PDB file of C-alpha atoms and ligand atoms in Angstrom:
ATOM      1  CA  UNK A  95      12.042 -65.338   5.322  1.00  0.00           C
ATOM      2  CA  UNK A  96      14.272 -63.092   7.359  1.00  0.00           C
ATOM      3  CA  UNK A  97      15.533 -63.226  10.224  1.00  0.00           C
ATOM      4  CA  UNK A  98      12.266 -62.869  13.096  1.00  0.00           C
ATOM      5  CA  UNK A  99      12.002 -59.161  14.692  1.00  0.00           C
ATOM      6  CA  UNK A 100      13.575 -58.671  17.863  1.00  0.00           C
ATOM      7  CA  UNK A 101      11.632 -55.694  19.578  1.00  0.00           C
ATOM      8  CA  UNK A 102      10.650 -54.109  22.714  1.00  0.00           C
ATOM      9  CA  UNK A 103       6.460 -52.983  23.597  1.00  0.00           C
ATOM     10  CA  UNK A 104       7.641 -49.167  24.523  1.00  0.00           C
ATOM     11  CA  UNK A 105       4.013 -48.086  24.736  1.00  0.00           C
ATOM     12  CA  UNK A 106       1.337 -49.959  24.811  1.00  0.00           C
ATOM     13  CA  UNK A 107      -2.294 -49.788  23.269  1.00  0.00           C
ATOM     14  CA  UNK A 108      -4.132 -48.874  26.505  1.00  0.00           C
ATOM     15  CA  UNK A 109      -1.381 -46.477  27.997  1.00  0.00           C
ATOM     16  CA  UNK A 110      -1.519 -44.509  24.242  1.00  0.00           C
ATOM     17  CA  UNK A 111      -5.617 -44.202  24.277  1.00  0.00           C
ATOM     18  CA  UNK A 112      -5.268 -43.040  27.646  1.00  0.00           C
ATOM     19  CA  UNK A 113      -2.541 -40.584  26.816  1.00  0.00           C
ATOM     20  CA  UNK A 114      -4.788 -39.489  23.437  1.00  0.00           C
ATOM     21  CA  UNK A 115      -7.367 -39.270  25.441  1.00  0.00           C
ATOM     22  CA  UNK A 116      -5.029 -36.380  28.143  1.00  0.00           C
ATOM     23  CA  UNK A 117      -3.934 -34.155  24.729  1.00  0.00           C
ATOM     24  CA  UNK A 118      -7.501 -33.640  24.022  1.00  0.00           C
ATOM     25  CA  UNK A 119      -8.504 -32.360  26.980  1.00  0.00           C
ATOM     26  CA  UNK A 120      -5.447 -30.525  27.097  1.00  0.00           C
ATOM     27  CA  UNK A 121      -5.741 -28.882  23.746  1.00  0.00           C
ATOM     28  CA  UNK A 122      -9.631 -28.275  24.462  1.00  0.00           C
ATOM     29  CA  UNK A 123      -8.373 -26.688  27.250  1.00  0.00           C
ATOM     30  CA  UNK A 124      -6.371 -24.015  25.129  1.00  0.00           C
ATOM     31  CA  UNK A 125     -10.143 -22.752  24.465  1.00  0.00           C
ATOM     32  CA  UNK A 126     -10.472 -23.828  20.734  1.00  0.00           C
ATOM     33  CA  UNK A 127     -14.068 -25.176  20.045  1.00  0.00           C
ATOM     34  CA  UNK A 128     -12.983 -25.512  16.363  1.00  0.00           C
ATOM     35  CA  UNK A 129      -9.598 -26.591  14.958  1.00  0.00           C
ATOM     36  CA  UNK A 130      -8.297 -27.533  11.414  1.00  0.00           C
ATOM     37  CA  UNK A 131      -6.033 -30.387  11.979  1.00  0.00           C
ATOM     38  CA  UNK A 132      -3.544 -31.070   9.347  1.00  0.00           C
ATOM     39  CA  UNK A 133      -1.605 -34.287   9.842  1.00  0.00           C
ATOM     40  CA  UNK A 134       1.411 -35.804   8.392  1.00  0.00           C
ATOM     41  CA  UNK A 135       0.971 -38.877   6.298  1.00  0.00           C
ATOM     42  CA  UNK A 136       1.397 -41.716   6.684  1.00  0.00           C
ATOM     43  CA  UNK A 137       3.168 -42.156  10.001  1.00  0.00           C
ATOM     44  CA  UNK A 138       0.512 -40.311  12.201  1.00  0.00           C
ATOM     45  CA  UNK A 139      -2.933 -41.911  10.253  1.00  0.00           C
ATOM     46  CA  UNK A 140      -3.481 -43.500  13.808  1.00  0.00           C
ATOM     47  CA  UNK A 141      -3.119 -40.965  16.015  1.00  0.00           C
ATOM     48  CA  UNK A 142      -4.463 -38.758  13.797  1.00  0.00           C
ATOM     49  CA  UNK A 143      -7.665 -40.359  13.939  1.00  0.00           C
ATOM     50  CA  UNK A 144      -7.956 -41.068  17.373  1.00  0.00           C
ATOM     51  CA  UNK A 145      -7.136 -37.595  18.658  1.00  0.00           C
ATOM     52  CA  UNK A 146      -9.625 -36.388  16.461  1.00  0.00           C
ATOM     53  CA  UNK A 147     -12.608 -38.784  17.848  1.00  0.00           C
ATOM     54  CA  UNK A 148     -10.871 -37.572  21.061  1.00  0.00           C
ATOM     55  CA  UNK A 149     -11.321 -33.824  20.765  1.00  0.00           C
ATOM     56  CA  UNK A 150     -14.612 -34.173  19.289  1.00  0.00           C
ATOM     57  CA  UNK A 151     -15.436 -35.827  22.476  1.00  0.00           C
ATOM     58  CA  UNK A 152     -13.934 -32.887  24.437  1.00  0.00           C
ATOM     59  CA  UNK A 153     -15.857 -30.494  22.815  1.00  0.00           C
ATOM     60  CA  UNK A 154     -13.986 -29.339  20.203  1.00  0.00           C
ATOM     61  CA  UNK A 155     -14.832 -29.574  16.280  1.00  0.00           C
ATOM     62  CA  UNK A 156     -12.203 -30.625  13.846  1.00  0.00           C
ATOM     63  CA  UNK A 157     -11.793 -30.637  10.235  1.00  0.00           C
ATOM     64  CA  UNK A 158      -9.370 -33.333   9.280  1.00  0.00           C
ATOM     65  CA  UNK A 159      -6.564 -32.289   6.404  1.00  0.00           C
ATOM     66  CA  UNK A 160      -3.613 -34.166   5.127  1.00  0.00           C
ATOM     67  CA  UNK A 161      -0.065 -33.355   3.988  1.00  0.00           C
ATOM     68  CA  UNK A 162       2.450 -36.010   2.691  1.00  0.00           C
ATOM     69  CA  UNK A 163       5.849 -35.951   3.783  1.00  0.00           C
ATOM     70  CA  UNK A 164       8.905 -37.681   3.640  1.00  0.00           C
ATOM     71  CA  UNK A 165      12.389 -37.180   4.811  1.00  0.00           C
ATOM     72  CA  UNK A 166      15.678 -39.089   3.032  1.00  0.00           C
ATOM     73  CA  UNK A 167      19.113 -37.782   3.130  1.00  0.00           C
ATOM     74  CA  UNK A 168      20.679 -35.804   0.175  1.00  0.00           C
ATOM     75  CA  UNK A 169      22.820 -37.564  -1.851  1.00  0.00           C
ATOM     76  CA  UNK A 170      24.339 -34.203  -3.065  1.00  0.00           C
ATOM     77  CA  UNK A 171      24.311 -32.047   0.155  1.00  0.00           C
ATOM     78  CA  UNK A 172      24.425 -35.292   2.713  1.00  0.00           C
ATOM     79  CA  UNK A 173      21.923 -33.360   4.744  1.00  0.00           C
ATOM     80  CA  UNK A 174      18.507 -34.102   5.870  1.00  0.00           C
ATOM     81  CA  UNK A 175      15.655 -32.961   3.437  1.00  0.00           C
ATOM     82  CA  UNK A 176      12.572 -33.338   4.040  1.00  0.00           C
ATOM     83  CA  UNK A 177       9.509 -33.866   0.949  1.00  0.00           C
ATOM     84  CA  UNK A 178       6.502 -32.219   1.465  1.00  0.00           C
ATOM     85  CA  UNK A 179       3.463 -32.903  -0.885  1.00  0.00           C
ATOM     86  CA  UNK A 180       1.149 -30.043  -0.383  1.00  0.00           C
ATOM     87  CA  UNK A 181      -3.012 -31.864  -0.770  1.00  0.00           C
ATOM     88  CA  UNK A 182      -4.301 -29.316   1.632  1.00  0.00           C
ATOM     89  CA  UNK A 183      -7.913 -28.590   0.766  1.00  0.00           C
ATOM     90  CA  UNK A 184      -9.034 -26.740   3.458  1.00  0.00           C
ATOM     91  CA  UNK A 185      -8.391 -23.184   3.680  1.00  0.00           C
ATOM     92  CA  UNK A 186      -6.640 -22.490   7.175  1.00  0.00           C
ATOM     93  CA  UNK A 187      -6.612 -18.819   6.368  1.00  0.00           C
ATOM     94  CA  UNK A 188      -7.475 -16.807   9.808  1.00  0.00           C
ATOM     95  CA  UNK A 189      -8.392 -20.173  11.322  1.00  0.00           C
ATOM     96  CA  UNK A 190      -6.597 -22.286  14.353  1.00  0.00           C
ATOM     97  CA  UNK A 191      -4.847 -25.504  12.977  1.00  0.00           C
ATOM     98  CA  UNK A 192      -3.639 -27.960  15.045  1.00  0.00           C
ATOM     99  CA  UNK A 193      -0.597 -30.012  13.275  1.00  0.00           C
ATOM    100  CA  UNK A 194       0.310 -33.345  14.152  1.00  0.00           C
ATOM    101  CA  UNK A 195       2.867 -35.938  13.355  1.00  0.00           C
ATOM    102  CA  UNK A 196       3.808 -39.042  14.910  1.00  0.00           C
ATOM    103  CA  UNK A 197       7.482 -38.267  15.688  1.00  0.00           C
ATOM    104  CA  UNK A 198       9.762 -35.504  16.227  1.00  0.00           C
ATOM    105  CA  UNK A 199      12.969 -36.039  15.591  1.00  0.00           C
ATOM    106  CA  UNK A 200      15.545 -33.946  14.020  1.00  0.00           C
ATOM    107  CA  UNK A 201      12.574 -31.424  13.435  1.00  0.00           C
ATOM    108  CA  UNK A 202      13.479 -30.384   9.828  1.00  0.00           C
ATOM    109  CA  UNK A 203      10.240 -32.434   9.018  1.00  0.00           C
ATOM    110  CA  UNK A 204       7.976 -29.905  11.709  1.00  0.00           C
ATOM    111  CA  UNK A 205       9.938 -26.888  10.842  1.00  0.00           C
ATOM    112  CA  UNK A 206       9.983 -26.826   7.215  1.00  0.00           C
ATOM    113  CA  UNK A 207       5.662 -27.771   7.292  1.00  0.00           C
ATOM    114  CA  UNK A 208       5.466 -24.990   9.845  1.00  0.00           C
ATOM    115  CA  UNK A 209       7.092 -22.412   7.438  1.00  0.00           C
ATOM    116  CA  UNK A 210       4.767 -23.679   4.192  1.00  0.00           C
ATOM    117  CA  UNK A 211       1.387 -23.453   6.823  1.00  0.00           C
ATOM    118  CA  UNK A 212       2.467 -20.196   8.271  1.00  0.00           C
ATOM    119  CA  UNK A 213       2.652 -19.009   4.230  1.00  0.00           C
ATOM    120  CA  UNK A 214      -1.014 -19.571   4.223  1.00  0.00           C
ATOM    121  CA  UNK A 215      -1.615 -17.036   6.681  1.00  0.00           C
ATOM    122  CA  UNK A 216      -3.656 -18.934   9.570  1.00  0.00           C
ATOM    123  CA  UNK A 217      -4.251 -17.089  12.772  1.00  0.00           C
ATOM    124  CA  UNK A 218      -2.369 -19.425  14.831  1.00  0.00           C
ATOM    125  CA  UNK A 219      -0.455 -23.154  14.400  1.00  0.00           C
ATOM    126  CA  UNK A 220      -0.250 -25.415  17.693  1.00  0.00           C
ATOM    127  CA  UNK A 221       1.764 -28.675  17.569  1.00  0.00           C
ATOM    128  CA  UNK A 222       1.293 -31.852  18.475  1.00  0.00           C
ATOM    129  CA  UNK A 223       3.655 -34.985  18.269  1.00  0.00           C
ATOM    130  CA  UNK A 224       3.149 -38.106  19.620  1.00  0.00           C
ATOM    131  CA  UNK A 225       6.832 -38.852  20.411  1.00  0.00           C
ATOM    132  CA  UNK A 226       9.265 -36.554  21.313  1.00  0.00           C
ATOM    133  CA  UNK A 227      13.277 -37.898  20.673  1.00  0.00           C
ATOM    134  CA  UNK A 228      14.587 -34.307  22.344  1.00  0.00           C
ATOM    135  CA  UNK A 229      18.211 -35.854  22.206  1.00  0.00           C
ATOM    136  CA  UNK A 230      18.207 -35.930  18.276  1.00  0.00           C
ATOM    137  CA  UNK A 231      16.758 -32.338  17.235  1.00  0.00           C
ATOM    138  CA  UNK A 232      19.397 -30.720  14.846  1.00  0.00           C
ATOM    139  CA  UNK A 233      16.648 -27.534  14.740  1.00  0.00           C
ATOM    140  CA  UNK A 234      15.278 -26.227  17.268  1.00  0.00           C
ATOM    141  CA  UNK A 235      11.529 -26.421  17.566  1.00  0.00           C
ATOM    142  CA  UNK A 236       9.171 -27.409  20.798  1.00  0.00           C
ATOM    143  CA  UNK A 237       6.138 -28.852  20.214  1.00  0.00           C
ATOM    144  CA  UNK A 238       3.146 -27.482  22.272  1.00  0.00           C
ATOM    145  CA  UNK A 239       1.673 -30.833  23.166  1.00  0.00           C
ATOM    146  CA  UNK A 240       3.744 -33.788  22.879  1.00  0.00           C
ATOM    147  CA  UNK A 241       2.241 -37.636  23.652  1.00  0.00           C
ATOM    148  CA  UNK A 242       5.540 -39.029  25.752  1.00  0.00           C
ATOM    149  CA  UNK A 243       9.205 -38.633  25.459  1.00  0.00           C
ATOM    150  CA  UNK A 244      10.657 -41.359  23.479  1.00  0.00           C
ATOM    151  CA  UNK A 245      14.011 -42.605  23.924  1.00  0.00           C
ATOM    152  CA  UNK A 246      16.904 -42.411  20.870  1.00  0.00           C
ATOM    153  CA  UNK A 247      15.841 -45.876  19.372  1.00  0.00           C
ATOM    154  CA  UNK A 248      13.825 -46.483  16.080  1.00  0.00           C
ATOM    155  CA  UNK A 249      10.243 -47.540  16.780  1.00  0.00           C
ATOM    156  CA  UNK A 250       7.378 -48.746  14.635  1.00  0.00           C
ATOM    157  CA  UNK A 251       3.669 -49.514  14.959  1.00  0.00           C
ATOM    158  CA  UNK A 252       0.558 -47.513  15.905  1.00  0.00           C
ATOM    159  CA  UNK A 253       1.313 -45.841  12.024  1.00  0.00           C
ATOM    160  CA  UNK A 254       4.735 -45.835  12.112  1.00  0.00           C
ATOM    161  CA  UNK A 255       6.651 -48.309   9.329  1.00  0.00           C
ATOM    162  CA  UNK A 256       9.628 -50.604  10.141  1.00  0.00           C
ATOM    163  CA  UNK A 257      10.695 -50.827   6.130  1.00  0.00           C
ATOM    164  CA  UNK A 258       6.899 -50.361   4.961  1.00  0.00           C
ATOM    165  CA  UNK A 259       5.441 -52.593   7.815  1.00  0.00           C
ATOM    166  CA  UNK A 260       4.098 -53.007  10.811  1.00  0.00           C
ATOM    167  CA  UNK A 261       1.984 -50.016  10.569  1.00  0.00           C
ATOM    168  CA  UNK A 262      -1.109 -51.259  11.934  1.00  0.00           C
ATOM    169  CA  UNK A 263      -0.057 -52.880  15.417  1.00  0.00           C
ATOM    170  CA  UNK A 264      -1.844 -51.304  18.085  1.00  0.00           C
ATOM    171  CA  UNK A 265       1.459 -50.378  20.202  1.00  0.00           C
ATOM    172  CA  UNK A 266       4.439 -48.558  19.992  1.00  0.00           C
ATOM    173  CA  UNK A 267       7.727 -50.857  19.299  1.00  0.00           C
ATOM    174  CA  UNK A 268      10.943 -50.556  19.192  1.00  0.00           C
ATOM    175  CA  UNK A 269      14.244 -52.391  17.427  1.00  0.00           C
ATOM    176  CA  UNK A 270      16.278 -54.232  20.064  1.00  0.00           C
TER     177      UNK A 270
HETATM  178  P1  IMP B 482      12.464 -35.243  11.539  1.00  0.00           P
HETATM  179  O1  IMP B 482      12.204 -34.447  10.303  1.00  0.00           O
HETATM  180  O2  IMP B 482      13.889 -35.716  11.627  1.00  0.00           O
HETATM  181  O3  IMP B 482      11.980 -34.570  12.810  1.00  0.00           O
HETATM  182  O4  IMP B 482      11.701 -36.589  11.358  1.00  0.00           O
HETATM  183  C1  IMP B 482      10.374 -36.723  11.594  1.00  0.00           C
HETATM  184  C2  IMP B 482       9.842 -37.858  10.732  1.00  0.00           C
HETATM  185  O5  IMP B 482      10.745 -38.957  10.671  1.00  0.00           O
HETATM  186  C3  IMP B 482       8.572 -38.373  11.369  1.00  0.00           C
HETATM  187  O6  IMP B 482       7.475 -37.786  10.692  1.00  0.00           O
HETATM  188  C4  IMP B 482       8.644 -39.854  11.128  1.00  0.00           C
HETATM  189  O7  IMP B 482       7.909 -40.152   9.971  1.00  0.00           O
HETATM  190  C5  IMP B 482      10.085 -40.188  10.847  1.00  0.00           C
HETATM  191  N1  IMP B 482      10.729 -40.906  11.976  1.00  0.00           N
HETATM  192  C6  IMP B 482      11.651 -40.415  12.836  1.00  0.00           C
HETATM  193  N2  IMP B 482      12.036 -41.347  13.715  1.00  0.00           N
HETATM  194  C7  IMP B 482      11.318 -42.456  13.414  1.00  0.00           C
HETATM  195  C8  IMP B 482      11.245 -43.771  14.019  1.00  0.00           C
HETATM  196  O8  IMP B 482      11.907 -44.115  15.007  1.00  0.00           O
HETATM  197  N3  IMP B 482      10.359 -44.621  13.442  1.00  0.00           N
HETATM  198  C9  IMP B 482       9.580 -44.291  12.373  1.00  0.00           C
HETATM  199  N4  IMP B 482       9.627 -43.092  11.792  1.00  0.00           N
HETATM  200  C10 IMP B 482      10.485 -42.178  12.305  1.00  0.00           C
HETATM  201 MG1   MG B 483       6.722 -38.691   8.913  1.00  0.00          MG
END
């Protein structure tokens, strides 16, 4: 056994429905009635999934899509790169999609799925993160909808892995 986790509740399970709950009335708001979403596994299966029960109580009908993505450092280059593996079986050609991850960060990870969605030709992208770390973007990119402002500290649960676990808490932790 290792040593027992030592964390802070940043966001809890109630405040987060409440806030899911706000970004679908604000995105239904934008005037979409339909909406491809295309999340990024794994860390935003949660969210994913509530916001879309969310919108499709606020009116608006969603097809659900996935893309896989990962983001290491290059052992070659040092720099951040970021692994997309494109699944997408819907066709977002002329069509609104809505993508959403659970953290922005540096924002090579939104940037670089941005450029491979926009390839497809859809007629517009909006973004939505859950958490927002503005002090560590290294690109620039702001997200059209973003869940709460998170501070510079690594956080898991709610989807999001502390080395592979904790996924499946219901709130939003962070390391002391
Ligand atoms: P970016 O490409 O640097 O913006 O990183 C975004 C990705 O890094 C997100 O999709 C998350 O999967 C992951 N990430 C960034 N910060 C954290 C964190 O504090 N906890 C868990 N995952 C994180
Ligand atoms: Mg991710």
């Amino acid at each position: 056994m290792g040593e027992p986790l030592e964390y802070d509740v940043l966001f809890g399970h109630e405040r987060i429905a409440a806030r899911v709950d706000e970004l679908a009335q604000d995105i239904a708001a934008t005037g979409h009635v339909q909406l491809i979403m295309v999340a990024l596994l794994k860390g935003s299966f949660l969210f994913a999934a509530d916001l879309a029960r969310a919108l499709h109580s606020a009116g608006v009908q969603v097809e659900v899509d996935f893309l896989h993505t990962s983001s290491y450092n290059g052992a070659e280059t040092g720099r951040a790169q970021v692994q997309i593996h494109d699944m997408l079986e819907c066709d977002i050609a002329g069509k609104t999609v809505l993508l959403v991850d659970d953290i922005l960060d540096s924002g090579h990870t939104l940037v670089q799925v941005l450029a491979l969605l926009q390839a497809k030709r859809p007629a517009r992208i909006l973004t939505c993160v859950l958490l927002n770390k503005l002090e560590r973007r290294v690109v620039e990119i702001t997200p059209d909808f973003v869940g709460f402002p998170c501070p510079n500290r690594y956080v898991f649960g709610y989807g999001m892995d502390y080395e592979h676990q904790h996924r499946a808490l219901p709130y939003i932790a962070a390391l002391k």
